[in-house]
Short mmCIF file of C-alpha atoms in Angstrom, two decimals:
data_model
loop_
_atom_site.label_atom_id
_atom_site.label_comp_id
_atom_site.label_asym_id
_atom_site.label_seq_id
_atom_site.Cartn_x
_atom_site.Cartn_y
_atom_site.Cartn_z
CA MET A 1 7.19 -6.71 14.87
CA SER A 2 9.16 -3.41 13.62
CA GLY A 3 11.06 -2.31 9.94
CA THR A 4 12.60 0.52 8.75
CA VAL A 5 11.49 2.95 5.80
CA THR A 6 13.83 2.78 2.39
CA ALA A 7 11.51 5.56 0.36
CA VAL A 8 8.37 7.81 0.98
CA SER A 9 6.83 8.91 -2.68
CA SER A 10 3.85 10.85 -4.07
CA ASN A 11 2.44 12.06 -6.82
CA GLY A 12 -0.47 15.09 -7.24
CA GLU A 13 -1.70 13.65 -10.45
CA TYR A 14 -3.14 10.09 -11.71
CA SER A 15 -0.30 8.38 -12.30
CA PHE A 16 0.75 4.85 -12.13
CA THR A 17 3.55 5.28 -10.30
CA LYS A 18 4.69 7.92 -7.96
CA PRO A 19 8.04 9.60 -7.63
CA ASN A 20 10.28 9.29 -5.07
CA ARG A 21 10.31 12.26 -2.44
CA ASP A 22 12.61 13.43 0.79
CA SER A 23 9.26 13.09 2.95
CA ILE A 24 5.82 12.66 2.70
CA THR A 25 3.33 14.51 5.17
CA LEU A 26 0.26 12.37 6.34
CA LEU A 27 -3.08 13.73 7.62
CA ALA A 28 -5.06 12.13 10.11
CA GLY A 29 -7.86 10.82 8.25
CA LEU A 30 -6.70 12.35 5.19
CA GLY A 31 -3.89 10.12 3.55
CA VAL A 32 -0.51 11.79 1.66
CA GLU A 33 -0.52 15.81 1.88
CA GLY A 34 -1.01 16.47 -1.79
CA ASP A 35 -1.30 12.80 -3.10
CA VAL A 36 -4.18 12.15 -5.81
CA HIS A 37 -5.25 9.82 -3.24
CA ALA A 38 -5.95 11.62 0.08
CA GLY A 39 -8.87 12.69 0.71
CA VAL A 40 -12.31 11.00 3.38
CA THR A 41 -14.28 9.15 0.50
CA VAL A 42 -12.14 6.78 -2.25
CA LYS A 43 -10.53 8.52 -4.67
CA HIS A 44 -9.31 5.36 -6.48
CA ARG A 45 -11.32 5.69 -10.22
CA SER A 46 -12.40 2.68 -10.59
CA ARG A 47 -14.27 2.38 -7.01
CA VAL A 48 -15.08 5.99 -7.62
CA ALA A 49 -17.45 5.07 -10.77
CA GLN A 50 -19.12 2.13 -8.65
CA ASP A 51 -19.92 4.15 -5.77
CA PRO A 52 -17.89 7.72 -4.53
CA THR A 53 -19.50 8.16 -0.82
CA GLN A 54 -17.40 5.04 -0.15
CA PRO A 55 -15.09 6.04 2.93
CA ASN A 56 -11.25 5.98 1.65
CA LEU A 57 -9.82 2.66 3.12
CA ARG A 58 -6.60 3.26 0.63
CA GLN A 59 -5.72 6.70 2.22
CA VAL A 60 -1.50 5.12 2.06
CA HIS A 61 -0.43 2.11 0.47
CA LEU A 62 2.24 1.04 2.02
CA VAL A 63 5.03 -1.95 -0.28
CA GLN A 64 7.72 -4.33 1.20
CA GLU A 65 10.74 -3.11 -0.12
CA GLU A 66 11.63 -6.99 -0.35
CA LEU A 67 9.01 -7.81 -3.20
CA PHE A 68 11.14 -6.15 -5.52
CA ALA A 69 13.94 -8.46 -5.20
CA GLU A 70 11.64 -11.37 -5.97
CA VAL A 71 10.16 -10.17 -8.94
CA GLY A 72 13.91 -9.33 -10.15
CA ALA A 73 14.57 -12.61 -9.66
CA ALA A 74 11.75 -13.60 -12.79
CA GLY A 75 13.49 -10.78 -14.46
CA PHE A 76 11.54 -7.29 -13.52
CA ALA A 77 12.68 -4.17 -12.87
CA VAL A 78 10.96 -2.46 -10.18
CA ALA A 79 11.98 -0.10 -7.10
CA PRO A 80 10.10 2.71 -5.04
CA GLY A 81 7.44 4.45 -6.19
CA ASP A 82 6.55 2.26 -9.27
CA LEU A 83 3.95 0.60 -8.40
CA GLY A 84 1.92 3.50 -7.13
CA GLU A 85 3.05 3.12 -3.27
CA ASN A 86 3.23 5.77 -0.32
CA ILE A 87 5.56 4.08 1.78
CA THR A 88 8.60 1.31 0.77
CA THR A 89 9.58 -0.87 3.95
CA ARG A 90 11.87 -3.06 4.91
CA GLY A 91 11.57 -5.73 7.57
CA ILE A 92 9.02 -6.71 8.60
CA ASP A 93 6.44 -8.51 6.93
CA LEU A 94 3.33 -6.16 6.04
CA LEU A 95 1.77 -8.73 4.29
CA GLY A 96 0.82 -10.99 7.22
CA LEU A 97 -0.29 -8.47 9.87
CA PRO A 98 -4.25 -9.02 10.78
CA ALA A 99 -6.31 -5.95 10.07
CA GLY A 100 -6.24 -3.07 12.72
CA THR A 101 -2.26 -3.14 12.67
CA LEU A 102 -1.94 -0.38 13.17
CA LEU A 103 1.46 1.01 12.39
CA ARG A 104 3.50 3.21 14.21
CA ILE A 105 5.79 5.36 11.74
CA GLY A 106 8.51 8.42 12.83
CA ALA A 107 5.64 10.68 14.65
CA ALA A 108 2.47 9.08 12.10
CA VAL A 109 0.09 6.11 13.46
CA LEU A 110 -1.50 4.66 10.26
CA GLU A 111 -4.10 1.20 10.38
CA VAL A 112 -4.19 -1.44 7.99
CA THR A 113 -7.05 -1.92 6.58
CA GLY A 114 -6.70 -4.52 4.27
CA LEU A 115 -4.27 -5.61 0.76
CA ARG A 116 -4.46 -3.55 -2.38
CA ASN A 117 -6.18 -5.50 -5.36
CA PRO A 118 -3.46 -5.57 -8.10
CA CYS A 119 -5.29 -4.33 -11.24
CA LEU A 120 -3.93 -4.70 -15.09
CA GLN A 121 -2.20 -1.61 -14.61
CA ILE A 122 0.83 -3.19 -13.39
CA ASP A 123 1.44 -5.60 -16.87
CA ASN A 124 0.62 -1.96 -18.39
CA PHE A 125 3.72 -1.03 -16.41
CA GLN A 126 5.73 -4.29 -17.57
CA GLN A 127 3.88 -7.33 -19.66
CA GLY A 128 3.76 -10.27 -17.10
CA LEU A 129 4.40 -8.10 -13.88
CA LEU A 130 0.44 -8.90 -12.52
CA LYS A 131 1.08 -12.93 -12.01
CA GLN A 132 4.30 -11.83 -10.12
CA VAL A 133 2.28 -10.27 -7.56
CA VAL A 134 -1.57 -12.14 -7.58
CA GLY A 135 -1.44 -15.40 -8.14
CA ARG A 136 -3.20 -18.07 -6.32
CA ASP A 137 -1.71 -20.93 -3.42
CA GLU A 138 -2.04 -24.63 -3.35
CA ALA A 139 -5.52 -24.07 -1.83
CA GLY A 140 -6.70 -22.00 -5.48
CA ASN A 141 -7.29 -18.85 -3.09
CA ILE A 142 -6.52 -15.64 -4.41
CA VAL A 143 -2.81 -14.48 -3.02
CA ARG A 144 -2.43 -10.69 -3.51
CA ARG A 145 1.19 -9.70 -2.73
CA ALA A 146 0.86 -5.50 -4.16
CA GLY A 147 1.36 -4.28 -0.50
CA VAL A 148 -1.30 -3.25 1.99
CA MET A 149 -3.64 -0.35 2.30
CA SER A 150 -3.95 2.02 5.47
CA ILE A 151 -5.78 4.76 6.85
CA VAL A 152 -3.86 7.63 9.13
CA ARG A 153 -5.21 7.79 12.43
CA GLU A 154 -2.38 10.44 13.74
CA GLY A 155 -0.51 12.64 11.08
CA GLY A 156 3.12 13.17 10.27
CA VAL A 157 6.11 13.37 8.76
CA VAL A 158 7.71 10.58 7.40
CA ARG A 159 10.68 10.04 6.02
CA PRO A 160 13.36 6.96 4.62
CA GLY A 161 15.23 5.50 8.32
CA ASP A 162 12.45 6.26 9.87
CA ALA A 163 10.95 2.98 11.78
CA VAL A 164 7.98 0.88 11.23
CA GLU A 165 6.30 -0.49 14.57
CA ALA A 166 3.75 -2.92 14.54
CA GLU A 167 0.82 -2.77 16.96
CA LEU A 168 -1.10 -5.97 16.53
CA PRO A 169 -5.10 -5.26 16.87
CA SER A 170 -6.00 -7.03 20.69
CA GLY A 171 -8.57 -10.48 20.55
CA PRO A 172 -8.88 -12.72 17.34
CA HIS A 173 -7.07 -11.35 14.14
CA ARG A 174 -8.80 -10.54 11.32
CA PRO A 175 -6.85 -11.60 8.11
CA LEU A 176 -6.38 -8.98 5.77
CA GLU A 177 -8.82 -8.62 2.56
CA ARG A 178 -8.77 -6.73 -0.49
CA VAL A 179 -10.00 -3.25 0.15
#
């Protein structure tokens, strides 16, 4: 599986959205250089409140650009960085990857850890958008579509236009769960 980076974003301050950049630098074991969510331990405010010593499995957030067209058809205007993601991709089904998938992007390597758990901040950004990115399937199971989270295995610079190559883990594949 392969795709392309369409945008990169980061923010050194807590904010729902992240401004687009010409490039971002990924730091092994930490995340995006200068981003508020970078670190060995969890940085997401609600997670810090629960247990600030938890490992940071949410160092880099990726969203597939195809989601923007889907929510656009329902009347929502969403652009790269608007959902707080660091890397926006096209052409790769991020949500269909198993846990442990390695994503080679430029010189960097990310390991997919799980699904982003959408929160009420999405409705604060645009009322009703949360229902577009989280719902239920026919069996009543929760379906999260707001991207995947990852950790940085090998650092490097990532830019729009970089290729994204997915390397699936060996053995039985585990579906992504929220992290």
